[in-house]
XYZ file of N, CA and C in Angstrom:
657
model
N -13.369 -21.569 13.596
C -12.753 -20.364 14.171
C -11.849 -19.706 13.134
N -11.993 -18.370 12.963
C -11.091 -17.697 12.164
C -9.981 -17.506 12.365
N -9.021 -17.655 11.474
C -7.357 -17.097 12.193
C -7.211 -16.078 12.713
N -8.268 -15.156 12.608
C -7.685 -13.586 13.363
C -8.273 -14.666 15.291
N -9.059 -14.829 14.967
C -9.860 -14.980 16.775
C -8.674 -16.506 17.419
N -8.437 -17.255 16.103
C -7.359 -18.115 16.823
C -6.155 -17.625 17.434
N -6.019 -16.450 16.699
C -4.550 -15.735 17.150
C -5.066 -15.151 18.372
N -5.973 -14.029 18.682
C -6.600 -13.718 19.916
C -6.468 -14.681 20.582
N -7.388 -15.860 20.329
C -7.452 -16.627 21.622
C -6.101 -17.135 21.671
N -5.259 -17.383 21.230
C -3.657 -18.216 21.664
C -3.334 -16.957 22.609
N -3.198 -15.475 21.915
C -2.456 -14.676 22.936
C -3.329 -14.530 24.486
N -4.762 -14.578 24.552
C -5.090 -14.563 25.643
C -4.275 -15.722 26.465
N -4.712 -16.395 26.189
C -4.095 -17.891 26.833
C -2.604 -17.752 27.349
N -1.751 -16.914 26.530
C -0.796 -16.399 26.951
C -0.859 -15.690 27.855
N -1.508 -14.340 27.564
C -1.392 -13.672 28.693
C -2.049 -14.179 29.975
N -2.831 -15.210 29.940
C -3.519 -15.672 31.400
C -2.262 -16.991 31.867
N -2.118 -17.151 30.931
C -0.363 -18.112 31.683
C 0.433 -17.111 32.599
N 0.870 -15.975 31.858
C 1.954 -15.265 32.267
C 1.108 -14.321 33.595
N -0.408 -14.001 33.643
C -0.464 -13.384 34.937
C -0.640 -14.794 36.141
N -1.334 -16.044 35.768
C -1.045 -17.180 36.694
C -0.001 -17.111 37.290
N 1.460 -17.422 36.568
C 2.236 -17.315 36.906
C 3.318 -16.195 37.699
N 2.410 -15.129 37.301
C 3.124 -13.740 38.347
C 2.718 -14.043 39.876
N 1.197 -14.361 39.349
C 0.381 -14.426 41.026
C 0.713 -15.390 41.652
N 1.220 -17.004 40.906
C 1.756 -17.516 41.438
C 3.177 -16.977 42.501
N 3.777 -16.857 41.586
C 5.183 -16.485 42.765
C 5.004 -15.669 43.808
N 3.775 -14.478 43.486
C 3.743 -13.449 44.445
C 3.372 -14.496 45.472
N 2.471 -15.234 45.938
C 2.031 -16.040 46.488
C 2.719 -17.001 47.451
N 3.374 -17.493 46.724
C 4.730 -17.871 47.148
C 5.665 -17.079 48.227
N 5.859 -16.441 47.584
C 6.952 -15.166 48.527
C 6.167 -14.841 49.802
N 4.710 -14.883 49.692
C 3.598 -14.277 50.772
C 3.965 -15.918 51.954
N 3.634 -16.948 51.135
C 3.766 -17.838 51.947
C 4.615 -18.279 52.929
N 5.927 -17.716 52.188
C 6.855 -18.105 52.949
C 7.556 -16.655 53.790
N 6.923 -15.464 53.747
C 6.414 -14.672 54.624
C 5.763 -15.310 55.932
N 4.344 -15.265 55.850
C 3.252 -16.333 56.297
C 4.382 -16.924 57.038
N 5.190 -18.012 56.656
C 5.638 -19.325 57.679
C 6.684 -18.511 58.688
N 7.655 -17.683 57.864
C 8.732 -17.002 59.062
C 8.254 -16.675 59.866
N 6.848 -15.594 59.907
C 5.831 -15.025 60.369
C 5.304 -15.874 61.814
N 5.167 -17.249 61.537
C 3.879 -17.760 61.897
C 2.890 -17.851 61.896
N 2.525 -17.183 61.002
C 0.783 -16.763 60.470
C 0.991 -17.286 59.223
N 0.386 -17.988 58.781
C 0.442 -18.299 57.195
C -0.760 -17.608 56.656
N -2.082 -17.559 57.296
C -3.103 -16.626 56.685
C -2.608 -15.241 56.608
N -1.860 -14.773 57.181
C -1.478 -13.462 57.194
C -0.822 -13.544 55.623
N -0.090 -14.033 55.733
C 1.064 -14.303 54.750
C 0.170 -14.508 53.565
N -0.295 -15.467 53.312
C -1.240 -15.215 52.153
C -2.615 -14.323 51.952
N -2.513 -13.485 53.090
C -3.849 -12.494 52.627
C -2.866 -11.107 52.335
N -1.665 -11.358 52.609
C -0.624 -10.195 52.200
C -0.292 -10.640 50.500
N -0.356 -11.478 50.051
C -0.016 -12.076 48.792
C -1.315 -11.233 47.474
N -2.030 -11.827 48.173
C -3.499 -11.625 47.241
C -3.548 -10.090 47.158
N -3.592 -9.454 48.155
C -3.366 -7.763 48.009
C -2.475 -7.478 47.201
N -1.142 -8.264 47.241
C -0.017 -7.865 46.241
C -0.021 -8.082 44.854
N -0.883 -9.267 44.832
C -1.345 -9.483 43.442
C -2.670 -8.906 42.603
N -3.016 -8.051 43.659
C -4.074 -7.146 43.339
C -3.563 -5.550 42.596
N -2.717 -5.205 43.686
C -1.800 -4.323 42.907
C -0.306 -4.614 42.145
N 0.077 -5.270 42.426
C 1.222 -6.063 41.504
C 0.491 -6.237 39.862
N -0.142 -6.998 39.626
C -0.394 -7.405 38.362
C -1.290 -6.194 37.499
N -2.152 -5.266 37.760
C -2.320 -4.301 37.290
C -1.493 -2.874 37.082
N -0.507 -3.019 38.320
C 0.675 -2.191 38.028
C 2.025 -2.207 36.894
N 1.794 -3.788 37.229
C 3.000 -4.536 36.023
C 2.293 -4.286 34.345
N 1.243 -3.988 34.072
C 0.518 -4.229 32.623
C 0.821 -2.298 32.699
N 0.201 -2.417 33.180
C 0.610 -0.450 32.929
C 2.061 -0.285 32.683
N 3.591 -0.559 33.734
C 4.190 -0.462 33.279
C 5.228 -0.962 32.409
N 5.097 -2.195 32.069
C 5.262 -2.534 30.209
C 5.048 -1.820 29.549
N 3.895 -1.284 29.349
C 3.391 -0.229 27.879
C 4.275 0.953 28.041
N 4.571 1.510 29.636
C 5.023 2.899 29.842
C 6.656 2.659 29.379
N 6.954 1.441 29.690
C 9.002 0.975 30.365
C 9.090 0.969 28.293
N 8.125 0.600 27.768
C 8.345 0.337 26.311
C 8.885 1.775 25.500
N 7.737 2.684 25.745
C 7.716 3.603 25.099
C 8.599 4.478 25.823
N 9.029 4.299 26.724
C 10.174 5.257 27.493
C 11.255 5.007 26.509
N 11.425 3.284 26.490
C 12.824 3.152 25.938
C 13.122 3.276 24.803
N 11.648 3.760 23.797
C 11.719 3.681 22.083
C 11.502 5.378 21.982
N 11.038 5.728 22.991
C 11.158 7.168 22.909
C 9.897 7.915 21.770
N 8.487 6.773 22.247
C 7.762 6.704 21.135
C 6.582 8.026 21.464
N 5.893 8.473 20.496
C 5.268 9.911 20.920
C 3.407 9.398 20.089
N 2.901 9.697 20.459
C 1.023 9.171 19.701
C 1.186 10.042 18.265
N 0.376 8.818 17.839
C 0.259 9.347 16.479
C -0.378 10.650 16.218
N -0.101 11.438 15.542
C -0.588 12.889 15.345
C -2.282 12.576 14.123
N -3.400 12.404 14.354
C -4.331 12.573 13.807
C -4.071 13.906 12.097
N -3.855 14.828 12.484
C -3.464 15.784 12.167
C -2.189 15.880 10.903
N -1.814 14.904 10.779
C -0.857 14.275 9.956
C -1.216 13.961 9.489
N -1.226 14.084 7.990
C -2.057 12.816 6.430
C -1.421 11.520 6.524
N -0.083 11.392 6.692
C 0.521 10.508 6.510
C 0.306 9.704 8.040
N 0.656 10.012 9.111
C -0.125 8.960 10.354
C -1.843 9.163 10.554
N -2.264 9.794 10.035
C -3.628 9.621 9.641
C -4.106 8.277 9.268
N -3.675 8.195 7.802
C -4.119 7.237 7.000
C -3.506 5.426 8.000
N -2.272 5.759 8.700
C -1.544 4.520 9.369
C -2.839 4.378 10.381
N -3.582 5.704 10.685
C -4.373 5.213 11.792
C -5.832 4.860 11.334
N -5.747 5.066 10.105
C -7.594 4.624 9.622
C -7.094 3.422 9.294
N -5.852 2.782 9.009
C -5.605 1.321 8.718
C -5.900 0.360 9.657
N -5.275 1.037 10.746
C -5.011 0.095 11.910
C -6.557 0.078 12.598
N -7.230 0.737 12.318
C -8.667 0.951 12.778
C -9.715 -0.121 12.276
N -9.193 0.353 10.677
C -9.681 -1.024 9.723
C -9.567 -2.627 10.409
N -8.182 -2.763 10.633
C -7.603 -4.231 10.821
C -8.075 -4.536 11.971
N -8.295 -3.522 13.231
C -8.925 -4.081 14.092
C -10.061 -4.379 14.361
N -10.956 -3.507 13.387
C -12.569 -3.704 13.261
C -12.531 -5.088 12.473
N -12.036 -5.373 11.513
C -12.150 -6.837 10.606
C -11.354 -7.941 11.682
N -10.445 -8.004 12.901
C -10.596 -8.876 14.063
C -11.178 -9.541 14.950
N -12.451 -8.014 14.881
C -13.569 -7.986 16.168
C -12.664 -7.757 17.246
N -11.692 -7.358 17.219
C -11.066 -6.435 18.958
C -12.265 -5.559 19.133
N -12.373 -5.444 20.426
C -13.618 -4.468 21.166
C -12.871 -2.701 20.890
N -11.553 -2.923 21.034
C -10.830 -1.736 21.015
C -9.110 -1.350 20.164
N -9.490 -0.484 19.434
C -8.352 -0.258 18.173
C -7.511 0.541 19.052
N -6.014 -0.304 19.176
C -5.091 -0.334 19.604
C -4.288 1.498 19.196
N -3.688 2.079 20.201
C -3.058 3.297 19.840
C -1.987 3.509 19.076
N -1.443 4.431 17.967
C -0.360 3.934 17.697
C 0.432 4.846 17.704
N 2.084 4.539 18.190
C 2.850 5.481 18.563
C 4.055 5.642 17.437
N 4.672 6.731 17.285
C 5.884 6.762 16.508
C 7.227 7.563 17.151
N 8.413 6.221 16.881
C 9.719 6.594 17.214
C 10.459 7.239 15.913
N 11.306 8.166 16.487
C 11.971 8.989 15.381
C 13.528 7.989 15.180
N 13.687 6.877 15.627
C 14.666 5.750 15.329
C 14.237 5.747 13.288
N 15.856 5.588 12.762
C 15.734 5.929 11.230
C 15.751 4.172 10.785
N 15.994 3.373 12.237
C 16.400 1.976 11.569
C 14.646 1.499 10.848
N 14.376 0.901 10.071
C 12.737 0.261 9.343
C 12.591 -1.184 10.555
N 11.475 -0.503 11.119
C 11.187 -1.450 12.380
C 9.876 -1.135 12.833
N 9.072 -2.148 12.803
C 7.559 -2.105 13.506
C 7.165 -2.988 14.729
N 6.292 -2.681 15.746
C 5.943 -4.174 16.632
C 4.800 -3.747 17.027
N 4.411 -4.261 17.975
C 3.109 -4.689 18.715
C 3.147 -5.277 19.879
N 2.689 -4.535 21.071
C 2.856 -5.048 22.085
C 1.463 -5.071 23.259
N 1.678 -5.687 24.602
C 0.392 -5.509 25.067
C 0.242 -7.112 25.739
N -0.261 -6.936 27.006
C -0.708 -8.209 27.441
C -2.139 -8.343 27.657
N -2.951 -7.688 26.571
C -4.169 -7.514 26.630
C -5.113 -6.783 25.495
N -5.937 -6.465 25.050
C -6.459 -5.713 24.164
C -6.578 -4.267 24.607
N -6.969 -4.059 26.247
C -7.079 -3.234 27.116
C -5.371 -2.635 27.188
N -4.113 -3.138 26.921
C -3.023 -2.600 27.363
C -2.513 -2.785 25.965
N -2.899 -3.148 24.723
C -2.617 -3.572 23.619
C -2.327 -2.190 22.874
N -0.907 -2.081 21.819
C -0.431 -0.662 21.478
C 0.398 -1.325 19.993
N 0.243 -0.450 19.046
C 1.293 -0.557 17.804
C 2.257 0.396 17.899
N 3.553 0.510 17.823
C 4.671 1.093 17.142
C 5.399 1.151 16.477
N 5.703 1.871 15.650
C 6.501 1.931 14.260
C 7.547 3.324 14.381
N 8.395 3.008 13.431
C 9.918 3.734 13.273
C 9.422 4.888 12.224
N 10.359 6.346 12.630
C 10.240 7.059 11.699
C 11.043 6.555 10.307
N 11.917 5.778 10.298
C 12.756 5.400 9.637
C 11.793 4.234 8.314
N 10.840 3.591 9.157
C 10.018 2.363 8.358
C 9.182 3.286 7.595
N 8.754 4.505 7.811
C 7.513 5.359 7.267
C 8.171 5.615 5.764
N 9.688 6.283 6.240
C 10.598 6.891 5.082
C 10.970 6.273 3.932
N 11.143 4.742 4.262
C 11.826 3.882 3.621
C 10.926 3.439 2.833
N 9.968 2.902 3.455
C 8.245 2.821 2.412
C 8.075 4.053 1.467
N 7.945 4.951 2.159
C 7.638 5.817 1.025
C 8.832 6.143 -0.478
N 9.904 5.834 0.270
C 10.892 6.229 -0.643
C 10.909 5.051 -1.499
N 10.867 3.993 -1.494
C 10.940 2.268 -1.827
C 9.612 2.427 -2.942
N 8.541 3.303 -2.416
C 7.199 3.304 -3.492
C 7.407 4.288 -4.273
N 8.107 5.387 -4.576
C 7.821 6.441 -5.141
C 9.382 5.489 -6.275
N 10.229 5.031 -5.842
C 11.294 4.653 -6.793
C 10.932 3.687 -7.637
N 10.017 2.616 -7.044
C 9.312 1.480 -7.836
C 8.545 2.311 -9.176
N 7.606 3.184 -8.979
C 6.806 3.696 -9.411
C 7.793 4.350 -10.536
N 8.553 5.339 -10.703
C 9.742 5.965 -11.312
C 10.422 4.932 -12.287
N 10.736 3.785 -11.416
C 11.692 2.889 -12.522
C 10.800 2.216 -13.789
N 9.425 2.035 -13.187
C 7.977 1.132 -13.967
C 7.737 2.197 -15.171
N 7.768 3.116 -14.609
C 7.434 4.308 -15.291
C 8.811 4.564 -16.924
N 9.862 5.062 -16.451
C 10.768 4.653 -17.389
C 11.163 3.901 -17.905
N 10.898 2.611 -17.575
C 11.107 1.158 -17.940
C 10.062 0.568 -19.416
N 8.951 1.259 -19.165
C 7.534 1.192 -19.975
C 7.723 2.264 -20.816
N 8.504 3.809 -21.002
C 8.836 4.409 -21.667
C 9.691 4.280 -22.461
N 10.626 3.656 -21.931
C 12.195 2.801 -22.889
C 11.129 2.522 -23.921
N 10.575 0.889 -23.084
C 9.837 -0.438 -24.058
C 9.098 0.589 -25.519
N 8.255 1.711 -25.228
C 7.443 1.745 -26.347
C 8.386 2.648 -27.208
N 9.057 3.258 -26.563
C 9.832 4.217 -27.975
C 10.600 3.322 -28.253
N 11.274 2.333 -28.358
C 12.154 1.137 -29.113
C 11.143 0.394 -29.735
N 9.805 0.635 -29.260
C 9.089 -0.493 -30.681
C 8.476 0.550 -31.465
N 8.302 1.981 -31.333
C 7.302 2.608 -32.453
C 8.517 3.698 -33.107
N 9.810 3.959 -32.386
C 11.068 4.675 -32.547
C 10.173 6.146 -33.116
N 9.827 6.700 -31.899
C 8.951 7.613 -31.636
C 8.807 8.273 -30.323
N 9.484 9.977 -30.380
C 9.493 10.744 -29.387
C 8.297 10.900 -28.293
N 6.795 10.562 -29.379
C 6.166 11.562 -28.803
C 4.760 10.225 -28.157
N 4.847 9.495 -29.172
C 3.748 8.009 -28.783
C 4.328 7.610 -27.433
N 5.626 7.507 -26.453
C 5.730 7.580 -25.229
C 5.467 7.911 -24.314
N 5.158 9.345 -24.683
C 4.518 10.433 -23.645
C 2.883 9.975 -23.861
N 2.684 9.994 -24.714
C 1.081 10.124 -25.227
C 0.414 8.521 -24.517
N 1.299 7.604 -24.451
C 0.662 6.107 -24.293
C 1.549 6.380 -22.573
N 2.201 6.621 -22.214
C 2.688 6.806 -20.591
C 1.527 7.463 -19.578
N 1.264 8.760 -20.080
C 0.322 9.744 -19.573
C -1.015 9.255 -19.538
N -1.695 8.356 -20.408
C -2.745 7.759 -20.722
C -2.959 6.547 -19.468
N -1.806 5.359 -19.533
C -2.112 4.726 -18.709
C -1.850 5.360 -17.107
N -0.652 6.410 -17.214
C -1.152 6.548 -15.504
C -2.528 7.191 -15.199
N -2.833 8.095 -16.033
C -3.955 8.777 -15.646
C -5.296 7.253 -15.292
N -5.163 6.291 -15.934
C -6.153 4.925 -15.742
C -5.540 5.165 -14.447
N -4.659 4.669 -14.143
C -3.889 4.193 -12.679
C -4.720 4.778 -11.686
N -3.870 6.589 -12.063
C -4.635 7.338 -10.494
C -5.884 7.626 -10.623
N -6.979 7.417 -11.887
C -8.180 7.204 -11.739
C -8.845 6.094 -10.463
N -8.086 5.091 -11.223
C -8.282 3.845 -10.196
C -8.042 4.180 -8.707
N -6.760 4.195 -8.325
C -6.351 4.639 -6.762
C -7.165 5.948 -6.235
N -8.016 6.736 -7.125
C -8.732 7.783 -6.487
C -10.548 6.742 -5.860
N -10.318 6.375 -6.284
C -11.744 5.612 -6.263
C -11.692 5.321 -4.722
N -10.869 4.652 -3.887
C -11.100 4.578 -2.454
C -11.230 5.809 -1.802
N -10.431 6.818 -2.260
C -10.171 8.246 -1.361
C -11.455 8.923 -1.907
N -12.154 8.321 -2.748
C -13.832 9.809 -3.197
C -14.472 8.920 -2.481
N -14.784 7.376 -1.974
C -15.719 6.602 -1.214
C -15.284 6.595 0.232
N -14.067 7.117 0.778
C -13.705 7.448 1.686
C -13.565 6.066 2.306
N -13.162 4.716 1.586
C -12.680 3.303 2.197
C -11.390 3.095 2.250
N -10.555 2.910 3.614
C -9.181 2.113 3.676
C -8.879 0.798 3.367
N -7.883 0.916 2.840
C -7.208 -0.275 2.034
C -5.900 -0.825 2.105
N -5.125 -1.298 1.832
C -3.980 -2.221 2.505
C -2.964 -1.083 2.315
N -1.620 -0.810 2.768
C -0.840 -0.291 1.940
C -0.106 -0.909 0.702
N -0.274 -1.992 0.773
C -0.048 -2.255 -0.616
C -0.637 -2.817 -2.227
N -1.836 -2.214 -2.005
C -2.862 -2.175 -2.554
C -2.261 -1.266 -3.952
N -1.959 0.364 -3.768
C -1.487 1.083 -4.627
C -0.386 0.470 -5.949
N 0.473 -0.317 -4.964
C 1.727 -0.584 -5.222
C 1.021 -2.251 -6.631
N 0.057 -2.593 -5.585
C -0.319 -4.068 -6.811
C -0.625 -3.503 -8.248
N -1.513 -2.329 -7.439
C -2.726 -1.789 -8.843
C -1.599 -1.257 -10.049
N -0.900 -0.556 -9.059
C 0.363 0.534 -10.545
C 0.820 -0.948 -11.032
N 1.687 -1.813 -10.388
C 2.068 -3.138 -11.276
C 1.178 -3.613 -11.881
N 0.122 -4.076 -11.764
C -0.623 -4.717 -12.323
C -0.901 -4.171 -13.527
N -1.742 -2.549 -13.714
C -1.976 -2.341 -14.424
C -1.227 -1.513 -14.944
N -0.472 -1.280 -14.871
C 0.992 -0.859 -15.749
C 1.451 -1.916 -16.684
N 1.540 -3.145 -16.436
C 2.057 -4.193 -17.186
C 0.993 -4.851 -18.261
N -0.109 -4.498 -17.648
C -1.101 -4.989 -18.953
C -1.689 -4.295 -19.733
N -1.838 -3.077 -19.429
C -2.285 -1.776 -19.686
C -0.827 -1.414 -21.313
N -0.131 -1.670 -21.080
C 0.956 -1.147 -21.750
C 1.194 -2.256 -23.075
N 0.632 -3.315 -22.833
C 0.365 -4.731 -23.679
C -0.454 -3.940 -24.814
N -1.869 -3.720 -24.341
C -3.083 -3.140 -25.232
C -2.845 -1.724 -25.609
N -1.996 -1.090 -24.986
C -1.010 0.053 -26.205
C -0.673 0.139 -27.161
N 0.425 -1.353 -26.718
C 1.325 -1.388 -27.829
C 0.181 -1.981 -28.976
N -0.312 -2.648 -28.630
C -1.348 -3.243 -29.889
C -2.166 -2.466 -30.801
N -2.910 -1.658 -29.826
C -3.602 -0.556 -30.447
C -3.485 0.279 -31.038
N -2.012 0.653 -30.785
C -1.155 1.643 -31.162
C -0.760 1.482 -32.879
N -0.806 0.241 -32.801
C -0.122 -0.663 -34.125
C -1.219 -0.815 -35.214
N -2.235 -1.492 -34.605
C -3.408 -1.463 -35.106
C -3.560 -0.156 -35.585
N -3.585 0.733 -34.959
C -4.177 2.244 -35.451
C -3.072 2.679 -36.367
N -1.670 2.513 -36.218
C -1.209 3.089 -37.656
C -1.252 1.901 -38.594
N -1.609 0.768 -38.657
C -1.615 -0.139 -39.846
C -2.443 0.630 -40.429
């Protein structure tokens, strides 16, 4: 069994504990209806109705009592930026085998906060913070900036040269966003932090065979 379907199956199991146990009590309460009553069939055929609408009422309003209180709104298609959150989440659920890719909502809360909720695949929902969107993006564009000047320092202190910085900087990003264009012309989603490996990665080795070449070529 795969870890995605082990995790499924643990949360089912959960959620069939937690509706047992609703229907249990409703049941209960019916029964001892039923006995004040003197009818105990009464009493428990009043139970089973309640747990007919009780437990499908209760899954609906979780999802609703959630998003009331996060103040969460559906993702806008129409948006590049919750776009792409929603071809992800589309991704992750197709590579699960969920029958159905979960909706995803966004709160304008600035605190960096994500969850997942749902007692079902059928009532199953993602939400995320306007605040987590911002902070990512701002957190990647500064990484990127510091790598960037950091690798510009390094080569003008070894060739003590204005212009071989620009010329060996511009070179390897253009490799970079060559690379990161390659999913967006095949039109495949990919992790979000996929971008973030590739610029490290090949920023740091890329800048190795610079400096070498660089050296090589004026020897």
């Amino acid at each position: 069994m795969y870890k995605t379907d082990a995790a499924i199956f643990e949360n089912n199991i959960r959620t069939g504990i937690l509706l047992i146990v609703t229907a249990a009590l409703v049941l209960a309460a019916s029964s001892v209806l039923g006995y004040q009553l003197n009818n105990i069939p009464l009493g428990i055929g009043i139970g089973v109705v309640a747990c007919i609408i009780v437990i499908p009422v209760q899954m609906m309003l979780t999802k609703a009592a959630i998003l009331q209180i996060t103040r969460g709104r559906p993702a806008n298609p129409a948006n590049p930026r919750e776009r792409i959150l929603l071809d992800r989440i589309a991704t992750l659920s197709k590579n699960a085998s969920l029958s159905k890719t979960p909706p995803l909502y966004i709160t304008e809360a600035k605190a960096p906060n994500a969850f997942a909720s749902g007692l079902g695949e059928s009532s199953a929902f993602v939400c995320l913070t306007q605040g987590l969107m911002d902070t990512t993006d701002r957190d990647f564009a500064v990484t990127a900036v510091l790598s960037i000047a950091a690798i510009f320092i390094l080569i003008a202190c070894c060739f003590r040269s204005p212009t071989l910085p620009v010329i060996l900087v511009l070179t390897i990003e253009l490799a970079i966003w060559l690379n990161l264009s390659v999913p967006v012309l095949r039109g495949v989603t990919v992790s979000f932090v996929d971008p973030t490996c590739v610029n490290c990665i090949q920023l740091g080795a890329t800048v190795d065979y610079a400096i070498l070449l660089t050296t090589r070529f004026r020897e």
